[in-house]
CSV table of C-alpha atoms in Angstrom, one decimal:
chain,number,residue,atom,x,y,z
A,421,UNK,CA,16.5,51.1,-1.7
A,422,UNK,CA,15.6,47.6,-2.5
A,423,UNK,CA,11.9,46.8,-1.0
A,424,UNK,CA,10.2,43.6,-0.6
A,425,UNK,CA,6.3,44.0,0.2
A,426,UNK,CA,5.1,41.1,1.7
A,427,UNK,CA,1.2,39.8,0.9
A,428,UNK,CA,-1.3,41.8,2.6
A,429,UNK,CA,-1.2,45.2,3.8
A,430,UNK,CA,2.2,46.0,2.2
A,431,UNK,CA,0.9,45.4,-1.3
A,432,UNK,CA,-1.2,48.6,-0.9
A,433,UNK,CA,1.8,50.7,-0.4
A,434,UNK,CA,2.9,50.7,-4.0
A,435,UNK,CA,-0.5,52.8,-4.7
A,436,UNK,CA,0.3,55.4,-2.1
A,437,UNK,CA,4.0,56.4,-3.0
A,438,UNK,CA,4.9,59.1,-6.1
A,439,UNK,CA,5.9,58.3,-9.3
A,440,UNK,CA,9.6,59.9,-8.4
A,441,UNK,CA,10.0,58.4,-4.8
A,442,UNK,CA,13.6,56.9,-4.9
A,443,UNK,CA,12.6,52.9,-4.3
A,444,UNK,CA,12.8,49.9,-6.4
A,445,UNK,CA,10.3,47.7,-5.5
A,446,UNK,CA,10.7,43.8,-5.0
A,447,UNK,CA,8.5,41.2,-5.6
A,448,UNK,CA,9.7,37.6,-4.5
A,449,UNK,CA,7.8,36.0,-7.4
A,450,UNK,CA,10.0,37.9,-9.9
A,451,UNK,CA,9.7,41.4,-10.8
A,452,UNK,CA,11.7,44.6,-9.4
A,453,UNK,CA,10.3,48.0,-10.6
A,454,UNK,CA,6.6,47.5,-9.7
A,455,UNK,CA,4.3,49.8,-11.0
A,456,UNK,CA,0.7,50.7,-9.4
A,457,UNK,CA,-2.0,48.5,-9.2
A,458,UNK,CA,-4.2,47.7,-11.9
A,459,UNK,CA,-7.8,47.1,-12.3
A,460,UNK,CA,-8.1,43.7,-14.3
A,461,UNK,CA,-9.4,45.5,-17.7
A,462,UNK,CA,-6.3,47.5,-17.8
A,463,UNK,CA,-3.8,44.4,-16.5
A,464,UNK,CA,-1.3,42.5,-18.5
A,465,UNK,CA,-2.7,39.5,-16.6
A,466,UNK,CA,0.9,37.9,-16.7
A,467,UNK,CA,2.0,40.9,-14.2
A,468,UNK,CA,0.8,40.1,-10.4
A,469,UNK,CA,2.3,40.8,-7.1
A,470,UNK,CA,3.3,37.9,-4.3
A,471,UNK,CA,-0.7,39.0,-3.4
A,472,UNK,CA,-1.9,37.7,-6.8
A,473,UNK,CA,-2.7,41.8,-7.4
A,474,UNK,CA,-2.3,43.0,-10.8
A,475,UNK,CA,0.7,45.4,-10.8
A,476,UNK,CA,1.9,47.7,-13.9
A,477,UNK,CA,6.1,48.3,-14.9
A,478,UNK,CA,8.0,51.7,-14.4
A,479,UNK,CA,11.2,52.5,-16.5
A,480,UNK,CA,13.8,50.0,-15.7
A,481,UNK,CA,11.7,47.1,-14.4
A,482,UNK,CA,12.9,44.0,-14.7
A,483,UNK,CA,11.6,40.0,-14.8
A,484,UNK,CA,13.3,36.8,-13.4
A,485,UNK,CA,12.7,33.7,-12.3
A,486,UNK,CA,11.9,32.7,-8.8
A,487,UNK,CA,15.3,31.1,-8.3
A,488,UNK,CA,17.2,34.2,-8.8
A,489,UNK,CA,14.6,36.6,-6.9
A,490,UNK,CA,15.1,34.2,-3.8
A,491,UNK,CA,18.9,34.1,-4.4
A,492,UNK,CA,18.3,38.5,-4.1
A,493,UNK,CA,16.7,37.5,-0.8
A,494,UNK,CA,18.8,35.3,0.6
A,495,UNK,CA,22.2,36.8,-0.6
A,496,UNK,CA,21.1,40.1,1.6
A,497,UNK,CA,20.2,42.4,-0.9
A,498,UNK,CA,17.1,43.8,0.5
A,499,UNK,CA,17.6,47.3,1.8
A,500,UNK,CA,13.5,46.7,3.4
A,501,UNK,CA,10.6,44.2,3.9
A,502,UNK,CA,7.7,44.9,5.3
A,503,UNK,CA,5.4,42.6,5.8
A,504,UNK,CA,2.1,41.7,7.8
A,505,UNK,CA,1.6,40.0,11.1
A,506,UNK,CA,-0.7,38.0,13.1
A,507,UNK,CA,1.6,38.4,16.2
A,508,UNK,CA,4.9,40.6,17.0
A,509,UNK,CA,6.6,39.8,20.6
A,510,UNK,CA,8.2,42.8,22.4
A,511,UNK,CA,12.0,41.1,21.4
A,512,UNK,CA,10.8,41.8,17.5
A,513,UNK,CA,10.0,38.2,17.0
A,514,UNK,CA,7.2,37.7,14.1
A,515,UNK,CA,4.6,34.9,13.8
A,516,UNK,CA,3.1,35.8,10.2
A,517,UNK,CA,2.2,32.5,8.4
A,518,UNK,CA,-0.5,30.1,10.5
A,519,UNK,CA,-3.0,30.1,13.0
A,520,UNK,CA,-3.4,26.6,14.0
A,521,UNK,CA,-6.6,24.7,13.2
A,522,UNK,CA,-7.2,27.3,9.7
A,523,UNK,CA,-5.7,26.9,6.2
A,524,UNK,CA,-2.8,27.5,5.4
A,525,UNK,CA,-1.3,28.1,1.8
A,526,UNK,CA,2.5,27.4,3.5
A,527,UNK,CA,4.8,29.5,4.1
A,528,UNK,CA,5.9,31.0,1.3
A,529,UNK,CA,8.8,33.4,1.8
A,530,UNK,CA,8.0,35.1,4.7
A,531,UNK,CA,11.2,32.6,6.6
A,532,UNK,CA,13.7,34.0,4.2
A,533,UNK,CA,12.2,37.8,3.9
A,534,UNK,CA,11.9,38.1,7.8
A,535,UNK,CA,15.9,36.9,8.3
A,536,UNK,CA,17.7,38.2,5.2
A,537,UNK,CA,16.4,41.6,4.8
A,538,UNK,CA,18.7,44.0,6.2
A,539,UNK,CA,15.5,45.5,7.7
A,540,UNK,CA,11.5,43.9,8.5
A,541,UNK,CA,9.0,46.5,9.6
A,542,UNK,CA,5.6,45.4,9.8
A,543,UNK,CA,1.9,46.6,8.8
A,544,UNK,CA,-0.8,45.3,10.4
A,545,UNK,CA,-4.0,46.0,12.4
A,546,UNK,CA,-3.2,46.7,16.0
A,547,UNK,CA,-5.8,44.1,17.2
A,548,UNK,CA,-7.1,41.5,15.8
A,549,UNK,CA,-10.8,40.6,14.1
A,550,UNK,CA,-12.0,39.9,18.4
A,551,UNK,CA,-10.2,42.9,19.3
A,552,UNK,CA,-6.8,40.9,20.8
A,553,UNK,CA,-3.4,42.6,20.9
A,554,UNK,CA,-1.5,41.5,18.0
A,555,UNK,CA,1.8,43.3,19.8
A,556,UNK,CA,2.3,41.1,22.4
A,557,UNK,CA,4.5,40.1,25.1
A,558,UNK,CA,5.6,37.1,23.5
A,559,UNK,CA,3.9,35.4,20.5
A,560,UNK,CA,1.7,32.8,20.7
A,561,UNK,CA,1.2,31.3,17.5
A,562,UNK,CA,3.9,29.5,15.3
A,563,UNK,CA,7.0,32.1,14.7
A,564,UNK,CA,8.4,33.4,11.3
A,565,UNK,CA,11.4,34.5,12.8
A,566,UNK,CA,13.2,35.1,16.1
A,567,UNK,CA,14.2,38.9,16.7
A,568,UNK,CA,13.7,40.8,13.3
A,569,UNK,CA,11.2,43.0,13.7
A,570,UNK,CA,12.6,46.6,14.1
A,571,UNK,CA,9.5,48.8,13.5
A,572,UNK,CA,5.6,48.2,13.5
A,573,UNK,CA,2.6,50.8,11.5
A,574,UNK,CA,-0.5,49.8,12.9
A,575,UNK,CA,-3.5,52.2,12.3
A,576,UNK,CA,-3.3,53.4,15.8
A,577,UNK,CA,0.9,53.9,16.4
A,578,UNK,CA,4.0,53.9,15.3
A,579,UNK,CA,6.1,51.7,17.4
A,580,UNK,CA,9.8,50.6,17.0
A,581,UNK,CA,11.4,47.4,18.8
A,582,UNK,CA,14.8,48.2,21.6
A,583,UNK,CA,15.6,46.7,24.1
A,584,UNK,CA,13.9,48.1,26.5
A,585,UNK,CA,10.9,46.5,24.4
A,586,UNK,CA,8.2,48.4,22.6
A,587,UNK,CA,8.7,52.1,21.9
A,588,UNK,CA,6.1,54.6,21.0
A,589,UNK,CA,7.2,57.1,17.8
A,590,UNK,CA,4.3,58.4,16.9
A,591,UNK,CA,0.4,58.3,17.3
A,592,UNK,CA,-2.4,58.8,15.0
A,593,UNK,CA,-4.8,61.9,15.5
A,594,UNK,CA,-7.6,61.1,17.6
A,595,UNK,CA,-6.1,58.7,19.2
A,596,UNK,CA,-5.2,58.4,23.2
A,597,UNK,CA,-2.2,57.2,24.9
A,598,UNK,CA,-4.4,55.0,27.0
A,599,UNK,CA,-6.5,53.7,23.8
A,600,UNK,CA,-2.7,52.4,22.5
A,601,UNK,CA,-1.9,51.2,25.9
A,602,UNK,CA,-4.8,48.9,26.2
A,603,UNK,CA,-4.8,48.1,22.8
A,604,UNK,CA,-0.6,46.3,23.3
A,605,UNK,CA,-0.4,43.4,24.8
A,606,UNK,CA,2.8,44.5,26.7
A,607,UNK,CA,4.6,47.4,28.2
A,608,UNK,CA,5.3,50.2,25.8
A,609,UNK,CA,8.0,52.8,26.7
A,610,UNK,CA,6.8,56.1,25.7
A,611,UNK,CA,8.6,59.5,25.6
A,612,UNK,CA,8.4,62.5,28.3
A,613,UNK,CA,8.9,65.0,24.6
A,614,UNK,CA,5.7,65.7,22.7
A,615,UNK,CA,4.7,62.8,20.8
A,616,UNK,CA,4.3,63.1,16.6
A,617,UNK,CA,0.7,62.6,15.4
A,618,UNK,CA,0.4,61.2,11.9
């Protein structure tokens, strides 16, 4: 698989996967085959994520030029992107890039990731810094993208976008069904089977 990981969250999963795991990992500034993270006494300061983190190679890895990595966005060729979220609506629409009133940087890819990957899950916090429910009914702040959203890792749940709106895969240990419940600002369809804890 080809995986984009979007500023945020997602650049912390590079450190967490084995040296073998089957991915080649995208970067929309211009690198595939990203490496771990680097402190910046061990960086080749000219290798940094979409984050601005400094990332290392692996065998294989290869540089290009913005214009080409978007044309590998835009021409479909993500297998994955996942990305962070200030808001996800229960239809899998993503609001990701501004909160009205607060700077701003633009927004960068995150239009073209969230349409043209073949598939946008999303890690983020389940609430947010006030404690509101970042899964909500329907967003509230300016949208990404309309209907792209097909699975969300918060730190509390697992939960994939139908239909039938939010569906709970798995919780995390030590966590209640009524703790996720209160913490989603809309209706989550959950299993009569033995839920996975992670």
């Amino acid at each position: 698989m080809v995986v984009n990981l979007g500023i945020g969250l997602p650049t912390k999963v590079v450190d967490h996967l084995p040296p073998d795991f089957p991915v080649c990992l995208h970067t929309e500034n211009g690198l595939t085959g990203i490496g771990p993270t680097l402190p910046a006494d061990q960086a080749n300061r000219n290798l940094i994520d979409a984050g601005g983190a400094y990332v290392s190679t692996v065998p294989g890895s290869a540089f290009f030029d913005s214009a080409t990595s978007f044309a590998m966005v835009r021409s479909g060729r993500l297998d994955l992107t996942m990305l962070g979220a200030f808001e996800v609506s229960r239809q899998g629409d993503l609001a990701n890039w501004k909160i009205p009133g607060k700077f701003s940087p633009g927004v960068g890819g995150g239009i073209e990731l969230a349409q043209k990957a073949r598939r946008v899950v999303i890690l983020t916090t389940h609430t947010d810094r006030a404690g509101n429910p970042k899964l909500k009914d329907e967003c509230t702040l300016p949208l990404t993208a309309r209907g792209c959203v097909s699975r969300i890792f918060t730190e509390m749940a697992v939960i994939d976008v139908t239909p039938k709106g939010y569906a709970l895969v798995e919780i995390a240990e030590g966590v209640s069904l009524a703790e996720v419940r209160e913490a989603t600002g809309a209706p989550l369809v959950v299993s009569d089977t033995t839920l996975p804890v992670f």
